[in-house]
Amino acid sequence: MQDLSHQLPDEPSLHTIRRAAKELSILTLSSTVICVRSRRPKMPRSKRDKEISLTRVRKKGRAANEKLVEKVRKFVDEYEHVVLFTADNMRTTCMNEVRTHFRDDSRFLFGRNSVIAIALGRQPSEEYGKNLHKLSRSISGQCGLMFTQRSAEDIVSFFKNYSRPEYARSGNVATRTVSLAAGPLVEVPFNMEPYVRKLGLPVVLQKGVVMLERDHTVCKQGDTLTPEQAKILEIFGEKLATFRVHVLLLWCKSDGTVRSFARKKSTSKSK
C-alpha cells in the first residue's frame, strides 16, 4: 500500500493562526463600522430663513405696464393740463414738498418713458388726445408728468421761483471752492476720525478731539466731485447742488395746444 502522508499539508504554526485571527477581527470590525454608518439617519433639512440676493427680483411685466397706461389715460381724462418736466438734482424730499404744494388739484407721475409714450400715443393715429403725440415724442431721459387744473401761468411762475439747496453727489460739478482750515473739526466726533482720514482728510486724534493737521482744499470750482469729496462736503454741511424743476412742454386739453418753454442752463450737472 502506497504511503500518502508526504502529500498532506503541514500543520499551521501558532504564528500563522494568530495572524489569521487578527486579520479576521479587523475585517469584522470594519464591516461593523461600515454597517453602522450606513444605517445612520439623515439630518432633516434646515427650515431657517435663507438669504436671498436683492438683485434677484421679478420683473413687473405686462400687467404693471398696462396698469401704468390706464393710470396715465385716467389722469388725462380728469385734468385740464398735462405738463412734461425735468428736474436738476432730483431728491425725494424736495419732490414731496412740490407734491404737497399741488396736492389739492394736481398729480405727479413717474414711470417708464416708453410705456408713458404709448399711453399718450406716439403717432397722430394713436394719440389719446388731440396733439398729445407732440408731447409724447419729447419724453426722454429723467422726466415726469404733471396733471393739473391750474393755469399755465401759475405753474410756470411757481417752478421759476422754486429751488432748494441740496448736497452734491458724485459726478456733480463743484459750483465753488471749499477749503478747511487747520485746527479742531467740531463737526466730526472722535469716533469718526478713522472714517474721515480714509476719505482723505489729514486728521489726528488729540485728547478726544479730531484735529486737521494742515489747511485742506476739499474741491475747487469746476471740479467733478468724487464720492469721497461729496461725502466730506455732506459731513461739513456744504450744499453745492440745487434742486430745480424745469417745465418743458404744457398740453391743454380744451384746444389741444402744446406750449414749449425754454429751459435755463444749470450750473451743476444733474445727478
Tab-separated table of N, CA and C in Angstrom, residues 93-182:
chain	number	residue	atom	x	y	z
A	93	THR	N	-37.151	114.249	-0.968
A	93	THR	CA	-37.723	115.202	-0.013
A	93	THR	C	-38.219	116.462	-0.719
A	94	CYS	N	-37.447	116.947	-1.674
A	94	CYS	CA	-37.857	118.148	-2.405
A	94	CYS	C	-39.070	117.866	-3.283
A	95	MET	N	-39.082	116.702	-3.922
A	95	MET	CA	-40.208	116.362	-4.784
A	95	MET	C	-41.482	116.188	-3.967
A	96	ASN	N	-41.350	115.656	-2.774
A	96	ASN	CA	-42.522	115.521	-1.902
A	96	ASN	C	-43.056	116.890	-1.479
A	97	GLU	N	-42.162	117.844	-1.317
A	97	GLU	CA	-42.592	119.204	-0.980
A	97	GLU	C	-43.399	119.815	-2.123
A	98	VAL	N	-42.963	119.551	-3.354
A	98	VAL	CA	-43.706	120.039	-4.519
A	98	VAL	C	-45.071	119.359	-4.600
A	99	ARG	N	-45.105	118.058	-4.368
A	99	ARG	CA	-46.380	117.330	-4.385
A	99	ARG	C	-47.354	117.912	-3.357
A	100	THR	N	-46.835	118.228	-2.179
A	100	THR	CA	-47.688	118.778	-1.126
A	100	THR	C	-48.278	120.123	-1.538
A	101	HIS	N	-47.486	120.929	-2.214
A	101	HIS	CA	-47.967	122.245	-2.645
A	101	HIS	C	-49.122	122.123	-3.642
A	102	PHE	N	-49.075	121.102	-4.502
A	102	PHE	CA	-50.094	120.946	-5.550
A	102	PHE	C	-51.090	119.820	-5.255
A	103	ARG	N	-51.137	119.344	-4.025
A	103	ARG	CA	-51.900	118.129	-3.744
A	103	ARG	C	-53.405	118.283	-3.957
A	104	ASP	N	-53.936	119.501	-3.891
A	104	ASP	CA	-55.389	119.684	-3.990
A	104	ASP	C	-55.914	119.561	-5.415
A	105	ASP	N	-55.087	119.883	-6.404
A	105	ASP	CA	-55.604	119.913	-7.773
A	105	ASP	C	-54.617	119.383	-8.807
A	106	SER	N	-53.653	118.580	-8.376
A	106	SER	CA	-52.654	118.088	-9.330
A	106	SER	C	-52.167	116.703	-8.924
A	107	ARG	N	-51.597	116.005	-9.899
A	107	ARG	CA	-50.974	114.704	-9.668
A	107	ARG	C	-49.657	114.642	-10.432
A	108	PHE	N	-48.665	114.010	-9.815
A	108	PHE	CA	-47.362	113.827	-10.456
A	108	PHE	C	-47.154	112.345	-10.727
A	109	LEU	N	-46.525	112.053	-11.844
A	109	LEU	CA	-46.359	110.658	-12.235
A	109	LEU	C	-44.984	110.447	-12.859
A	110	PHE	N	-44.314	109.389	-12.392
A	110	PHE	CA	-43.046	108.945	-12.966
A	110	PHE	C	-43.205	107.481	-13.373
A	111	GLY	N	-42.512	107.094	-14.413
A	111	GLY	CA	-42.586	105.712	-14.874
A	111	GLY	C	-41.687	105.509	-16.077
A	112	ARG	N	-41.803	104.339	-16.674
A	112	ARG	CA	-41.000	104.041	-17.866
A	112	ARG	C	-41.428	104.950	-19.009
A	113	ASN	N	-40.447	105.625	-19.591
A	113	ASN	CA	-40.751	106.581	-20.651
A	113	ASN	C	-41.468	105.938	-21.830
A	114	SER	N	-41.036	104.748	-22.213
A	114	SER	CA	-41.633	104.089	-23.376
A	114	SER	C	-43.102	103.746	-23.126
A	115	VAL	N	-43.422	103.329	-21.899
A	115	VAL	CA	-44.807	102.972	-21.577
A	115	VAL	C	-45.684	104.225	-21.532
A	116	ILE	N	-45.166	105.298	-20.937
A	116	ILE	CA	-45.926	106.552	-20.878
A	116	ILE	C	-46.164	107.089	-22.285
A	117	ALA	N	-45.147	106.970	-23.148
A	117	ALA	CA	-45.302	107.433	-24.529
A	117	ALA	C	-46.394	106.654	-25.252
A	118	ILE	N	-46.464	105.360	-25.002
A	118	ILE	CA	-47.523	104.543	-25.614
A	118	ILE	C	-48.890	104.966	-25.092
A	119	ALA	N	-48.968	105.268	-23.800
A	119	ALA	CA	-50.246	105.674	-23.210
A	119	ALA	C	-50.759	106.972	-23.830
A	120	LEU	N	-49.849	107.907	-24.095
A	120	LEU	CA	-50.252	109.181	-24.691
A	120	LEU	C	-50.465	109.060	-26.196
A	121	GLY	N	-49.710	108.157	-26.815
A	121	GLY	CA	-49.792	107.991	-28.265
A	121	GLY	C	-48.574	108.583	-28.943
A	122	ARG	N	-47.851	107.748	-29.672
A	122	ARG	CA	-46.620	108.215	-30.310
A	122	ARG	C	-46.848	108.767	-31.710
A	123	GLN	N	-47.982	108.453	-32.292
A	123	GLN	CA	-48.325	108.922	-33.633
A	123	GLN	C	-49.696	109.605	-33.589
A	124	PRO	N	-49.968	110.495	-34.554
A	124	PRO	CA	-51.296	111.139	-34.577
A	124	PRO	C	-52.445	110.145	-34.591
A	125	SER	N	-52.233	109.001	-35.238
A	125	SER	CA	-53.302	107.999	-35.306
A	125	SER	C	-53.485	107.256	-33.988
A	126	GLU	N	-52.484	107.319	-33.090
A	126	GLU	CA	-52.535	106.588	-31.831
A	126	GLU	C	-52.802	107.489	-30.633
A	127	GLU	N	-52.721	108.796	-30.793
A	127	GLU	CA	-52.755	109.709	-29.651
A	127	GLU	C	-54.079	109.620	-28.897
A	128	TYR	N	-53.974	109.738	-27.570
A	128	TYR	CA	-55.156	109.632	-26.710
A	128	TYR	C	-55.935	110.942	-26.667
A	129	GLY	N	-55.268	112.038	-26.986
A	129	GLY	CA	-55.911	113.342	-27.057
A	129	GLY	C	-55.303	114.138	-28.196
A	130	LYS	N	-55.975	115.178	-28.606
A	130	LYS	CA	-55.510	115.972	-29.739
A	130	LYS	C	-54.117	116.539	-29.483
A	131	ASN	N	-53.186	116.219	-30.385
A	131	ASN	CA	-51.795	116.699	-30.355
A	131	ASN	C	-50.976	116.157	-29.175
A	132	LEU	N	-51.474	115.142	-28.492
A	132	LEU	CA	-50.689	114.563	-27.398
A	132	LEU	C	-49.428	113.867	-27.907
A	133	HIS	N	-49.423	113.475	-29.176
A	133	HIS	CA	-48.235	112.806	-29.714
A	133	HIS	C	-47.026	113.745	-29.722
A	134	LYS	N	-47.271	115.059	-29.794
A	134	LYS	CA	-46.164	116.020	-29.764
A	134	LYS	C	-45.476	116.009	-28.400
A	135	LEU	N	-46.262	115.885	-27.353
A	135	LEU	CA	-45.685	115.789	-26.011
A	135	LEU	C	-45.017	114.431	-25.817
A	136	SER	N	-45.642	113.397	-26.354
A	136	SER	CA	-45.118	112.041	-26.202
A	136	SER	C	-43.735	111.894	-26.828
A	137	ARG	N	-43.528	112.522	-27.978
A	137	ARG	CA	-42.244	112.407	-28.673
A	137	ARG	C	-41.108	113.094	-27.926
A	138	SER	N	-41.433	113.993	-27.013
A	138	SER	CA	-40.401	114.730	-26.270
A	138	SER	C	-40.020	114.053	-24.963
A	139	ILE	N	-40.639	112.925	-24.646
A	139	ILE	CA	-40.332	112.220	-23.398
A	139	ILE	C	-39.025	111.455	-23.557
A	140	SER	N	-38.023	111.855	-22.813
A	140	SER	CA	-36.726	111.173	-22.847
A	140	SER	C	-35.938	111.553	-21.605
A	141	GLY	N	-35.032	110.677	-21.218
A	141	GLY	CA	-34.203	110.949	-20.048
A	141	GLY	C	-35.007	110.921	-18.757
A	142	GLN	N	-34.498	111.638	-17.763
A	142	GLN	CA	-35.158	111.692	-16.460
A	142	GLN	C	-36.214	112.794	-16.474
A	143	CYS	N	-37.450	112.404	-16.622
A	143	CYS	CA	-38.534	113.380	-16.691
A	143	CYS	C	-39.784	112.787	-16.058
A	144	GLY	N	-40.793	113.635	-15.893
A	144	GLY	CA	-42.043	113.201	-15.298
A	144	GLY	C	-43.201	113.987	-15.878
A	145	LEU	N	-44.409	113.577	-15.511
A	145	LEU	CA	-45.616	114.254	-15.971
A	145	LEU	C	-46.362	114.838	-14.779
A	146	MET	N	-46.918	116.004	-15.000
A	146	MET	CA	-47.764	116.654	-14.002
A	146	MET	C	-49.141	116.869	-14.627
A	147	PHE	N	-50.157	116.347	-13.981
A	147	PHE	CA	-51.538	116.531	-14.430
A	147	PHE	C	-52.191	117.525	-13.474
A	148	THR	N	-52.707	118.621	-14.001
A	148	THR	CA	-53.172	119.688	-13.122
A	148	THR	C	-54.354	120.448	-13.710
A	149	GLN	N	-55.079	121.114	-12.797
A	149	GLN	CA	-56.168	122.006	-13.188
A	149	GLN	C	-55.719	123.470	-13.175
A	150	ARG	N	-54.515	123.720	-12.738
A	150	ARG	CA	-54.047	125.098	-12.632
A	150	ARG	C	-53.674	125.657	-13.998
A	151	SER	N	-53.623	126.977	-14.057
A	151	SER	CA	-53.297	127.641	-15.315
A	151	SER	C	-51.811	127.503	-15.620
A	152	ALA	N	-51.485	127.682	-16.884
A	152	ALA	CA	-50.091	127.582	-17.304
A	152	ALA	C	-49.238	128.646	-16.624
A	153	GLU	N	-49.768	129.850	-16.471
A	153	GLU	CA	-49.014	130.940	-15.852
A	153	GLU	C	-48.685	130.627	-14.398
A	154	ASP	N	-49.642	130.038	-13.686
A	154	ASP	CA	-49.422	129.686	-12.279
A	154	ASP	C	-48.333	128.624	-12.146
A	155	ILE	N	-48.372	127.639	-13.016
A	155	ILE	CA	-47.396	126.543	-12.961
A	155	ILE	C	-45.994	127.051	-13.276
A	156	VAL	N	-45.873	127.796	-14.368
A	156	VAL	CA	-44.560	128.290	-14.785
A	156	VAL	C	-43.990	129.245	-13.744
A	157	SER	N	-44.835	130.104	-13.181
A	157	SER	CA	-44.375	131.064	-12.180
A	157	SER	C	-43.860	130.361	-10.927
A	158	PHE	N	-44.570	129.314	-10.497
A	158	PHE	CA	-44.142	128.604	-9.288
A	158	PHE	C	-42.774	127.957	-9.477
A	159	PHE	N	-42.613	127.204	-10.555
A	159	PHE	CA	-41.355	126.491	-10.761
A	159	PHE	C	-40.205	127.435	-11.100
A	160	LYS	N	-40.513	128.593	-11.647
A	160	LYS	CA	-39.466	129.562	-11.942
A	160	LYS	C	-38.836	130.089	-10.659
A	161	ASN	N	-39.635	130.206	-9.610
A	161	ASN	CA	-39.156	130.770	-8.350
A	161	ASN	C	-38.834	129.714	-7.293
A	162	TYR	N	-39.040	128.450	-7.626
A	162	TYR	CA	-38.833	127.394	-6.628
A	162	TYR	C	-37.478	126.723	-6.834
A	163	SER	N	-36.702	126.657	-5.775
A	163	SER	CA	-35.427	125.936	-5.787
A	163	SER	C	-35.041	125.636	-4.345
A	164	ARG	N	-34.273	124.580	-4.165
A	164	ARG	CA	-33.826	124.189	-2.835
A	164	ARG	C	-32.360	123.749	-2.913
A	165	PRO	N	-31.507	124.277	-2.004
A	165	PRO	CA	-30.114	123.807	-1.980
A	165	PRO	C	-30.045	122.365	-1.494
A	166	GLU	N	-29.165	121.592	-2.109
A	166	GLU	CA	-29.021	120.187	-1.747
A	166	GLU	C	-27.547	119.798	-1.759
A	167	TYR	N	-27.250	118.681	-1.103
A	167	TYR	CA	-25.881	118.172	-1.108
A	167	TYR	C	-25.552	117.599	-2.483
A	168	ALA	N	-24.383	117.947	-2.960
A	168	ALA	CA	-23.938	117.441	-4.258
A	168	ALA	C	-23.566	115.971	-4.138
A	169	ARG	N	-23.716	115.267	-5.224
A	169	ARG	CA	-23.359	113.857	-5.270
A	169	ARG	C	-22.158	113.647	-6.178
A	170	SER	N	-21.648	112.443	-6.134
A	170	SER	CA	-20.523	112.104	-7.002
A	170	SER	C	-20.911	112.328	-8.458
A	171	GLY	N	-20.062	113.050	-9.190
A	171	GLY	CA	-20.353	113.354	-10.585
A	171	GLY	C	-20.854	114.765	-10.797
A	172	ASN	N	-21.354	115.416	-9.732
A	172	ASN	CA	-21.751	116.819	-9.847
A	172	ASN	C	-20.516	117.693	-10.032
A	173	VAL	N	-20.731	118.867	-10.592
A	173	VAL	CA	-19.649	119.837	-10.768
A	173	VAL	C	-19.694	120.825	-9.613
A	174	ALA	N	-18.556	121.035	-8.969
A	174	ALA	CA	-18.488	121.954	-7.830
A	174	ALA	C	-18.754	123.382	-8.297
A	175	THR	N	-19.689	124.051	-7.640
A	175	THR	CA	-20.051	125.418	-8.014
A	175	THR	C	-19.156	126.457	-7.347
A	176	ARG	N	-18.386	126.036	-6.359
A	176	ARG	CA	-17.446	126.945	-5.701
A	176	ARG	C	-16.360	126.134	-5.012
A	177	THR	N	-15.314	126.838	-4.605
A	177	THR	CA	-14.193	126.194	-3.921
A	177	THR	C	-14.495	126.092	-2.427
A	178	VAL	N	-14.228	124.935	-1.859
A	178	VAL	CA	-14.452	124.703	-0.426
A	178	VAL	C	-13.129	124.283	0.206
A	179	SER	N	-12.711	125.020	1.233
A	179	SER	CA	-11.458	124.729	1.931
A	179	SER	C	-11.712	124.612	3.422
A	180	LEU	N	-10.880	123.830	4.096
A	180	LEU	CA	-10.960	123.652	5.542
A	180	LEU	C	-9.670	124.161	6.170
A	181	ALA	N	-9.809	124.927	7.246
A	181	ALA	CA	-8.637	125.468	7.935
A	181	ALA	C	-8.120	124.465	8.957
A	182	ALA	N	-6.813	124.476	9.163
A	182	ALA	CA	-6.199	123.584	10.140
A	182	ALA	C	-6.725	123.889	11.539
